[in-house]
mmCIF file of C-alpha atoms in Angstrom:
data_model
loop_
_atom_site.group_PDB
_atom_site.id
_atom_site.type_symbol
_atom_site.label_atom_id
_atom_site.label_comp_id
_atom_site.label_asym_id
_atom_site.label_seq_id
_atom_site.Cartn_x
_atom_site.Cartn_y
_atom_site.Cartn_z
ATOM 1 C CA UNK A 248 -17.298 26.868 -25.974
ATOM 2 C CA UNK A 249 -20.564 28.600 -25.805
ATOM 3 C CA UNK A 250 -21.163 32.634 -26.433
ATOM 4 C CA UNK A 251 -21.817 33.259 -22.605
ATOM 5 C CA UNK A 252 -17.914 32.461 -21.878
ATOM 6 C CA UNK A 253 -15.539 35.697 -22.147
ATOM 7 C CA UNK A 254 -14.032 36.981 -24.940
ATOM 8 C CA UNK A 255 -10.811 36.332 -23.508
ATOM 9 C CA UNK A 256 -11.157 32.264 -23.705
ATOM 10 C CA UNK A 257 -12.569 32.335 -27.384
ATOM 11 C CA UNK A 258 -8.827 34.383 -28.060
ATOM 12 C CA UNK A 259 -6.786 30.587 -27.331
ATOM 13 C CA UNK A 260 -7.831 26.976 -27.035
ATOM 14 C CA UNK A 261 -8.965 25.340 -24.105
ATOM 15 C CA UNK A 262 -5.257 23.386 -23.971
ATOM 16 C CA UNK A 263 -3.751 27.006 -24.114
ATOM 17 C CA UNK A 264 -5.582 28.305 -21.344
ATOM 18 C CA UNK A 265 -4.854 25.659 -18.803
ATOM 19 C CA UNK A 266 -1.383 25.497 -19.663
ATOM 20 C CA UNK A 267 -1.432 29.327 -18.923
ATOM 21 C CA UNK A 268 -3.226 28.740 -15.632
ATOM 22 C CA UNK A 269 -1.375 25.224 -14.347
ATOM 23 C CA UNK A 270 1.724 27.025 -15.205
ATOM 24 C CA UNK A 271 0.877 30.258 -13.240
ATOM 25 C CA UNK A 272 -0.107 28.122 -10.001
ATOM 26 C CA UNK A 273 2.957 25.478 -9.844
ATOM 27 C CA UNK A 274 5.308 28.833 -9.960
ATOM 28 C CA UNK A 275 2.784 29.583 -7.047
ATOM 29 C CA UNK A 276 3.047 26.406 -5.489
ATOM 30 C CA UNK A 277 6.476 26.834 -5.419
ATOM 31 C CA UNK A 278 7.834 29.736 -4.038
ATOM 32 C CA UNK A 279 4.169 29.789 -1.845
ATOM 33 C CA UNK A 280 3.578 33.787 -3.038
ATOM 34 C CA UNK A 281 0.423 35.034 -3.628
ATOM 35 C CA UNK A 282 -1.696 34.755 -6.921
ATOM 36 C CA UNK A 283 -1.506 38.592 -7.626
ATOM 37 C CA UNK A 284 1.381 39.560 -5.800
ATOM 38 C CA UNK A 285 4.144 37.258 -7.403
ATOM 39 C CA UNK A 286 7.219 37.128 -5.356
ATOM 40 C CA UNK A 287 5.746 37.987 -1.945
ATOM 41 C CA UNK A 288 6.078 35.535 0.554
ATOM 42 C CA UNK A 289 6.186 37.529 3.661
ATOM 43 C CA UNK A 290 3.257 35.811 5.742
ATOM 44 C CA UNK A 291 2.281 38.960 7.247
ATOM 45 C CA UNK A 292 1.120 39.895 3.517
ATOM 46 C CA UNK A 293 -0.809 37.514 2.713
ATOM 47 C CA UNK A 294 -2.712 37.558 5.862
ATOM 48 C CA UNK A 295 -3.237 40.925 4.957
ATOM 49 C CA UNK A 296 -4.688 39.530 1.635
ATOM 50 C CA UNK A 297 -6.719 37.610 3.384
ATOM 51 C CA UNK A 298 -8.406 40.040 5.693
ATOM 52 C CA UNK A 299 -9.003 41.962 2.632
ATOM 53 C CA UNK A 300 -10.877 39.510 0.915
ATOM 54 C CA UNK A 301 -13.381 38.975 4.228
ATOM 55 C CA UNK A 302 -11.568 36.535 6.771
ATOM 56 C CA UNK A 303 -11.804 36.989 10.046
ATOM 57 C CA UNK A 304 -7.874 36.738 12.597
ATOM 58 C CA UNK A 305 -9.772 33.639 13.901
ATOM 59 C CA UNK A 306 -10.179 31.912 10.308
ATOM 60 C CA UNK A 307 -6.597 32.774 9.357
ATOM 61 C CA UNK A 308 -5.420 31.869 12.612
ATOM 62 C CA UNK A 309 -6.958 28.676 12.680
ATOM 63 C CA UNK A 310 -5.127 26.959 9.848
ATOM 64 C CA UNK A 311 -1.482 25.538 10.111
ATOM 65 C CA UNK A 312 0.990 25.785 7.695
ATOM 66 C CA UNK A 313 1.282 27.618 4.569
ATOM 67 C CA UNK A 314 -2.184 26.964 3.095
ATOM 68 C CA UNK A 315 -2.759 30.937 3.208
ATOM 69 C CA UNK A 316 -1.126 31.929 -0.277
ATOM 70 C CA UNK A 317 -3.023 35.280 -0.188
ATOM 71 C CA UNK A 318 -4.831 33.899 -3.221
ATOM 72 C CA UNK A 319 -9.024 34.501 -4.036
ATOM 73 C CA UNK A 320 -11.305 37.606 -4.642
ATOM 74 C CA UNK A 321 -13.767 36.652 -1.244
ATOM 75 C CA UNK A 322 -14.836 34.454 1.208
ATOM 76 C CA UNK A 323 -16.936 31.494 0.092
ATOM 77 C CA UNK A 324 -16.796 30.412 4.306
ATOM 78 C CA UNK A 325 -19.045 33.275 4.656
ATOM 79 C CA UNK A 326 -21.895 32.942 2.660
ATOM 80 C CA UNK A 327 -21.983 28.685 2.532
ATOM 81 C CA UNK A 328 -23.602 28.210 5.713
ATOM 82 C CA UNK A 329 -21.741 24.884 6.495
ATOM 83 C CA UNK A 330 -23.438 22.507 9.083
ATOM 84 C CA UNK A 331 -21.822 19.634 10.657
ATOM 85 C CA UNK A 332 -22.010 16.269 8.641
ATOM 86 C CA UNK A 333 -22.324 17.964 5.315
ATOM 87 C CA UNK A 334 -20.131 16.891 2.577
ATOM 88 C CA UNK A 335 -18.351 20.050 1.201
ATOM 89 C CA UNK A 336 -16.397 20.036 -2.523
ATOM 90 C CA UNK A 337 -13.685 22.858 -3.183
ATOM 91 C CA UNK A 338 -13.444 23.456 -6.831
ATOM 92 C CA UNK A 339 -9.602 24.506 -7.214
ATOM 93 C CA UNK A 340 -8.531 24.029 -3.623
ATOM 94 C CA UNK A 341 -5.159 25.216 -4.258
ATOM 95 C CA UNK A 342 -3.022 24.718 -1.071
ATOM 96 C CA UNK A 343 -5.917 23.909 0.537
ATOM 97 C CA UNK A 344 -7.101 27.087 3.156
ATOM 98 C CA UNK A 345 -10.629 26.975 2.177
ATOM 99 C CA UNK A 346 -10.706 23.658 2.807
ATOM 100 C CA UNK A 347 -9.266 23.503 5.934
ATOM 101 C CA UNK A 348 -11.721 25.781 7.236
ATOM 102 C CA UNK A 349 -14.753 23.996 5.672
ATOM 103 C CA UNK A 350 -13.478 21.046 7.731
ATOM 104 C CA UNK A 351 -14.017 22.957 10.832
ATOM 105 C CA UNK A 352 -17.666 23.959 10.232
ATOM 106 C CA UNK A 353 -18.631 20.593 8.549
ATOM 107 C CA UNK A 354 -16.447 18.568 11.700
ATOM 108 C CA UNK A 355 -15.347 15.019 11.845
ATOM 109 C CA UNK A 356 -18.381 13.347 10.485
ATOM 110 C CA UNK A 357 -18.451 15.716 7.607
ATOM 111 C CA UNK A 358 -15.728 15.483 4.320
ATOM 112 C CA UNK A 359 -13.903 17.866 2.607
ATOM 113 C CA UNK A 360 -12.898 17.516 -0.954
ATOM 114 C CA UNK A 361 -10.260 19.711 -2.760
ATOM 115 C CA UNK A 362 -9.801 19.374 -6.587
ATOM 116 C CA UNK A 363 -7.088 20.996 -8.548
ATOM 117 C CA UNK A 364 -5.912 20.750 -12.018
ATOM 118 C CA UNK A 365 -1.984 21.579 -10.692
ATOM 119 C CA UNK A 366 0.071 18.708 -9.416
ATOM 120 C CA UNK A 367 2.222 21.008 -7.415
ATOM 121 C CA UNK A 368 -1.035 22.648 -5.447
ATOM 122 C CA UNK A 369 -2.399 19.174 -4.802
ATOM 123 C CA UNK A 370 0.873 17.877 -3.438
ATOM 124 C CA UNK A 371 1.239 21.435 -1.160
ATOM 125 C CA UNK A 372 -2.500 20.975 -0.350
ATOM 126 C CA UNK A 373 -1.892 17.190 1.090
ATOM 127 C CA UNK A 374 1.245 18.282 3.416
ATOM 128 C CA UNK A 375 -0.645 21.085 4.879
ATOM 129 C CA UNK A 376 -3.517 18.157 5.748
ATOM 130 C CA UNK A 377 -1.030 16.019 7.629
ATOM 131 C CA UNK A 378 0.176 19.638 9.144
ATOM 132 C CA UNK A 379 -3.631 20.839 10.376
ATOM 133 C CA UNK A 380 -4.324 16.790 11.439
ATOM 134 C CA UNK A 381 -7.470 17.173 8.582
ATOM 135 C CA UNK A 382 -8.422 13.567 8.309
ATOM 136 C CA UNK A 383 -11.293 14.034 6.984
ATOM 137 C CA UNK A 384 -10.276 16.172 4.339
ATOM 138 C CA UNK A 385 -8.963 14.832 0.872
ATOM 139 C CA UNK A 386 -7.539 16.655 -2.552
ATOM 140 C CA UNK A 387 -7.954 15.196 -5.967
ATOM 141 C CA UNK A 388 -6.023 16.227 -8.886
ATOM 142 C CA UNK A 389 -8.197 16.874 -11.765
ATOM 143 C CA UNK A 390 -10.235 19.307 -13.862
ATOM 144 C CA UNK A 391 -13.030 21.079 -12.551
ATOM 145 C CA UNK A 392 -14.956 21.100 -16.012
ATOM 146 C CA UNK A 393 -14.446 16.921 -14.590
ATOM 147 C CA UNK A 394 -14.951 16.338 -11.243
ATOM 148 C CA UNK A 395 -13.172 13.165 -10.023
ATOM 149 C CA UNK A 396 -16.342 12.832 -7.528
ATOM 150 C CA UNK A 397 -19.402 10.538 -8.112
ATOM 151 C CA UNK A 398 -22.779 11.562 -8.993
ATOM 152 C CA UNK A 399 -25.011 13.381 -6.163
ATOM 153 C CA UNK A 400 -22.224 13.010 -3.375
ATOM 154 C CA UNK A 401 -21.854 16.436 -2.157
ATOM 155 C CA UNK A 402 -23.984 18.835 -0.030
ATOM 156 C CA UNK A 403 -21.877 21.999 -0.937
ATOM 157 C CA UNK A 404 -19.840 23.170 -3.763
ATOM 158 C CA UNK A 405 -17.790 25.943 -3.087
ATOM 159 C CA UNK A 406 -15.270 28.014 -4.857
ATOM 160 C CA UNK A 407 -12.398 30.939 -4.665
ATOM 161 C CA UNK A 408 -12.051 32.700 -7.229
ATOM 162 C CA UNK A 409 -11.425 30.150 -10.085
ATOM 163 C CA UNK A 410 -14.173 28.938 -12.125
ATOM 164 C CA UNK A 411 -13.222 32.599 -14.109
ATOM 165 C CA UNK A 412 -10.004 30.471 -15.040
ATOM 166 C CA UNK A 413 -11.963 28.251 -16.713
ATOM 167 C CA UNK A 414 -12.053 27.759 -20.416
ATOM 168 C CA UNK A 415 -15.669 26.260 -20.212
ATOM 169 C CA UNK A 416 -17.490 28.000 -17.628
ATOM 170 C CA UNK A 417 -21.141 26.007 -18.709
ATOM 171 C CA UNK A 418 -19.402 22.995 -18.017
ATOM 172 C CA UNK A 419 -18.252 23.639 -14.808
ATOM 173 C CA UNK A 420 -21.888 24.508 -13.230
ATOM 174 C CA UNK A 421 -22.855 21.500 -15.687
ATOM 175 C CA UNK A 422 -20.370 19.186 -13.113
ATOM 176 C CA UNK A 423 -21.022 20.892 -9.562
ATOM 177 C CA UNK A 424 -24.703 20.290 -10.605
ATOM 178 C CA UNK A 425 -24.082 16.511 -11.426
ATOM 179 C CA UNK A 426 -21.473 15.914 -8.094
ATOM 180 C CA UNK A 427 -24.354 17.779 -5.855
ATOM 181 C CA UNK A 428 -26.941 15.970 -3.714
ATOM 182 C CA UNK A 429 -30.648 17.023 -4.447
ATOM 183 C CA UNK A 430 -31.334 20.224 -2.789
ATOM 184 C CA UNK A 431 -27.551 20.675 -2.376
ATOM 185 C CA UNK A 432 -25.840 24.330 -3.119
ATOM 186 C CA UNK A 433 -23.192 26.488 -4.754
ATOM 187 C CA UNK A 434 -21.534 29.102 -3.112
ATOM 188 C CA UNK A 435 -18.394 30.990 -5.075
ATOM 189 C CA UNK A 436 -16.745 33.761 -4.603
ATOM 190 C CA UNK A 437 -15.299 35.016 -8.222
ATOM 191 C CA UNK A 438 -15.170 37.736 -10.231
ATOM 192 C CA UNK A 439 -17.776 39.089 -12.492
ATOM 193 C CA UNK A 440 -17.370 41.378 -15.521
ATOM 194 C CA UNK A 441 -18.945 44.821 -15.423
ATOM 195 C CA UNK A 442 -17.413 46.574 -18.609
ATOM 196 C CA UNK A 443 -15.551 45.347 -22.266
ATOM 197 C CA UNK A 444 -12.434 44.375 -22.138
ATOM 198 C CA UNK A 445 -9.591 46.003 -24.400
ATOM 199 C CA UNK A 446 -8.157 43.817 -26.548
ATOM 200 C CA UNK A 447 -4.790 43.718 -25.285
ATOM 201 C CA UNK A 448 -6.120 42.315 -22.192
ATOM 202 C CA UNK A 449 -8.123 39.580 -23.337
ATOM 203 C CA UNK A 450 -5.173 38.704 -25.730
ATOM 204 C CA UNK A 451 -2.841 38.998 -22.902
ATOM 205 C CA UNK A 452 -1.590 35.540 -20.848
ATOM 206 C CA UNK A 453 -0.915 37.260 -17.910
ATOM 207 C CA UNK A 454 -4.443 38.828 -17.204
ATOM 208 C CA UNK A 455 -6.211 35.789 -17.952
ATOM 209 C CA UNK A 456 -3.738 34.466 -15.191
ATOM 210 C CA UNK A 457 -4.334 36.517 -12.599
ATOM 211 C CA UNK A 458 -7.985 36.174 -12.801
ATOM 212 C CA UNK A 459 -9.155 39.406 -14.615
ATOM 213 C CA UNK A 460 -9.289 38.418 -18.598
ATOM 214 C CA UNK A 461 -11.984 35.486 -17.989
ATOM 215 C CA UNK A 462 -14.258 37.057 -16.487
ATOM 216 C CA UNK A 463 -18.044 36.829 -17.536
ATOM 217 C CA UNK A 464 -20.919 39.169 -16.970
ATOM 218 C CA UNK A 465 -23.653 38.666 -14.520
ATOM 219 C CA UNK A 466 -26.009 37.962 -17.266
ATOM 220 C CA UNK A 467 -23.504 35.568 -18.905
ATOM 221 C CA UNK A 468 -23.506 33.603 -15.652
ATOM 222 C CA UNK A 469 -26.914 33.119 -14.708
ATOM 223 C CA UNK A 470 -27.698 31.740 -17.792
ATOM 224 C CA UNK A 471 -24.809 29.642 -17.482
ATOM 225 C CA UNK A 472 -26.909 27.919 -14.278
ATOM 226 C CA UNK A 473 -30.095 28.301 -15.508
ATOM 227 C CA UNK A 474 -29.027 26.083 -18.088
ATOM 228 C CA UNK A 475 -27.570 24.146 -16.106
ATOM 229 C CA UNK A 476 -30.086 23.187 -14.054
ATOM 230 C CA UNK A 477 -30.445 25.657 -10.873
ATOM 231 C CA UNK A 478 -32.712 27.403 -9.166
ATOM 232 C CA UNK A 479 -32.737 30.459 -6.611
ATOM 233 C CA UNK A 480 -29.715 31.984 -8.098
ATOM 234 C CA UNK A 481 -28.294 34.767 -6.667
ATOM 235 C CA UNK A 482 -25.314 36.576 -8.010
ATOM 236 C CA UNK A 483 -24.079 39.687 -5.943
ATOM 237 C CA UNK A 484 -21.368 42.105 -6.683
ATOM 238 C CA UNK A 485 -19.292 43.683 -3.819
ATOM 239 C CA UNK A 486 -18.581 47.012 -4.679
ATOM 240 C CA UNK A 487 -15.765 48.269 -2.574
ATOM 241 C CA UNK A 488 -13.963 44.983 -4.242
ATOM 242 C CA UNK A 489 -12.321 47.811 -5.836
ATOM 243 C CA UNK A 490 -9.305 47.683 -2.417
ATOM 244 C CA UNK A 491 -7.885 44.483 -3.889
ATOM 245 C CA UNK A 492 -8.711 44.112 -7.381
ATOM 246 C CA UNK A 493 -6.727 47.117 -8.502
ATOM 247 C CA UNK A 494 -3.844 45.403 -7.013
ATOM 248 C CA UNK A 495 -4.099 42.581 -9.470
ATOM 249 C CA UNK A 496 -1.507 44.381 -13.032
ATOM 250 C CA UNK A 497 0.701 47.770 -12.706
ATOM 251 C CA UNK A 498 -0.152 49.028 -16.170
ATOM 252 C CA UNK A 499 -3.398 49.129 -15.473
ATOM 253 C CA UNK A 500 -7.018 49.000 -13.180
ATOM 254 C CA UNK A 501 -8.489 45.775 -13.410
ATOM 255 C CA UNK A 502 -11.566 46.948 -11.119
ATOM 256 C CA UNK A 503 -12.406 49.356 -13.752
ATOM 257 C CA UNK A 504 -13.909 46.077 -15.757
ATOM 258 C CA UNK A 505 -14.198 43.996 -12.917
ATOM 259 C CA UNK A 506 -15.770 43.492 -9.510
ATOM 260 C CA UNK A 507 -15.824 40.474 -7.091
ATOM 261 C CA UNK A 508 -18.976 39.028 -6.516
ATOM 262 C CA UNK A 509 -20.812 36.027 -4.481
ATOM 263 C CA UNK A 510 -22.511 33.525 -6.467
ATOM 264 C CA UNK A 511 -25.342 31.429 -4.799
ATOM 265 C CA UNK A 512 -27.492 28.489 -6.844
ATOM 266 C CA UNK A 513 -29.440 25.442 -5.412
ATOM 267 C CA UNK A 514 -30.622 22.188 -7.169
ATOM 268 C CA UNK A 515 -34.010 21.630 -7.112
ATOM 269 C CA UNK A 516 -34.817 18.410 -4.496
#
């Protein structure tokens, strides 16, 4: 644990935090609702969700089955500039949209890779691949703080909204750093921190959860990468983030200490 991570993961241990999180997204997994929205599964909402957070009728459209949980604070599709052949990893795939959609971009001599910590995500995440015929797209369980992916295999690392979960956020851009190709990428959409939080948010379970309590600053985060090891960072908050976050607790406004932002790195060639 290093002083750049959140306040909210120095509050529990590491263990703590993912059981918080795994347990969150196998209740997910389960009854396919959305990550801020528990207990709606109307499809029509979480395409909703999805629109929200910057995909287009064709994206959502485009993918079969119930990959679409409505979950994610952007579109990582939008700013990843996926060509065809590239070898794209999805650092907690969940039910696998993201990576269903990086399959179309990259096409059939490209790979997808999905890793997720929760056994129930990776086994929704492989029956929506035989559902969208995604051959050439695979999901790993495992930790994203350690990628189950050999060194310098992968062209682009992207991201929805979960390295925040993480209890050791260094670590993470440590391992997208070691799985990328030289001259390979990053491109995230998460959620940076843009005032204190209370105390009774970072101590509570549920906002770490739903992707508000672990949070880190700008600042915090490219130092995080510089460290790490990359170059022409570029971290970017979207401002009128403010239409979904807010929708994320009902006692109070998580986009008063929150926005979403995209998160662009590169490792030197």
């Amino acid at each position: 644990m290093t002083d750049t991570d959140s306040t909210a993961s120095t509050a529990r241990t590491a263990d703590e935090q993912r059981r918080i999180v795994r347990e969150r997204y196998a209740a997910i997994a389960a009854d396919s609702s959305g990550c801020c929205d528990e207990g709606e599964t109307d499809g029509r909402a979480t395409d909703e969700m999805a629109r929200k957070l910057g995909y287009d009728d064709g994206e959502i459209g485009d993918v079969a089955g119930d990959a679409n949980l409505g979950l994610g604070c952007g579109n990582p599709q939008a700013i990843a500039d996926l060509e065809e052949g590239e070898t794209v990893l999805d650092l907690g795939s969940g039910a696998g949209f993201d990576c269903f959609l990086a399959a179309d971009a990259v096409g059939p001599q490209g790979r997808v890779v999905g890793v997720d910590m929760t056994p129930e995500m990776v086994e929704k995440a492989r029956e929506n691949a035989a559902e969208n015929d995604a051959d050439h797209v695979s999901f790993r369980l495992g930790e994203i703080e350690h990628l189950p992916v050999a060194d310098g295999t992968v062209d682009v690392v992207i991201s929805n909204c979960v390295v925040n979960l993480s209890p050791d956020k260094p670590q993470v851009f440590r391992e997208a750093f070691r799985a990328l190709r030289p001259g390979g990428r990053i491109a995230i959409s998460d959620v940076v921190q843009t005032a204190e939080f209370p105390p009774e948010i970072t101590r509570d379970p549920e906002s770490l959860a739903a992707c508000v309590a672990g949070a880190s600053t700008v600042d915090a985060l490219e130092t995080m990468l510089e460290e790490a090891g990359f170059e022409a960072i570029d971290i970017r908050p979207k401002d009128d983030s403010d239409e979904f976050v807010r929708e994320w607790a009902d006692d109070y406004d998580p986009s008063d200490y929150l926005v979403s932002a995209s998160i662009e790195a590169r490792k030197p060639n």
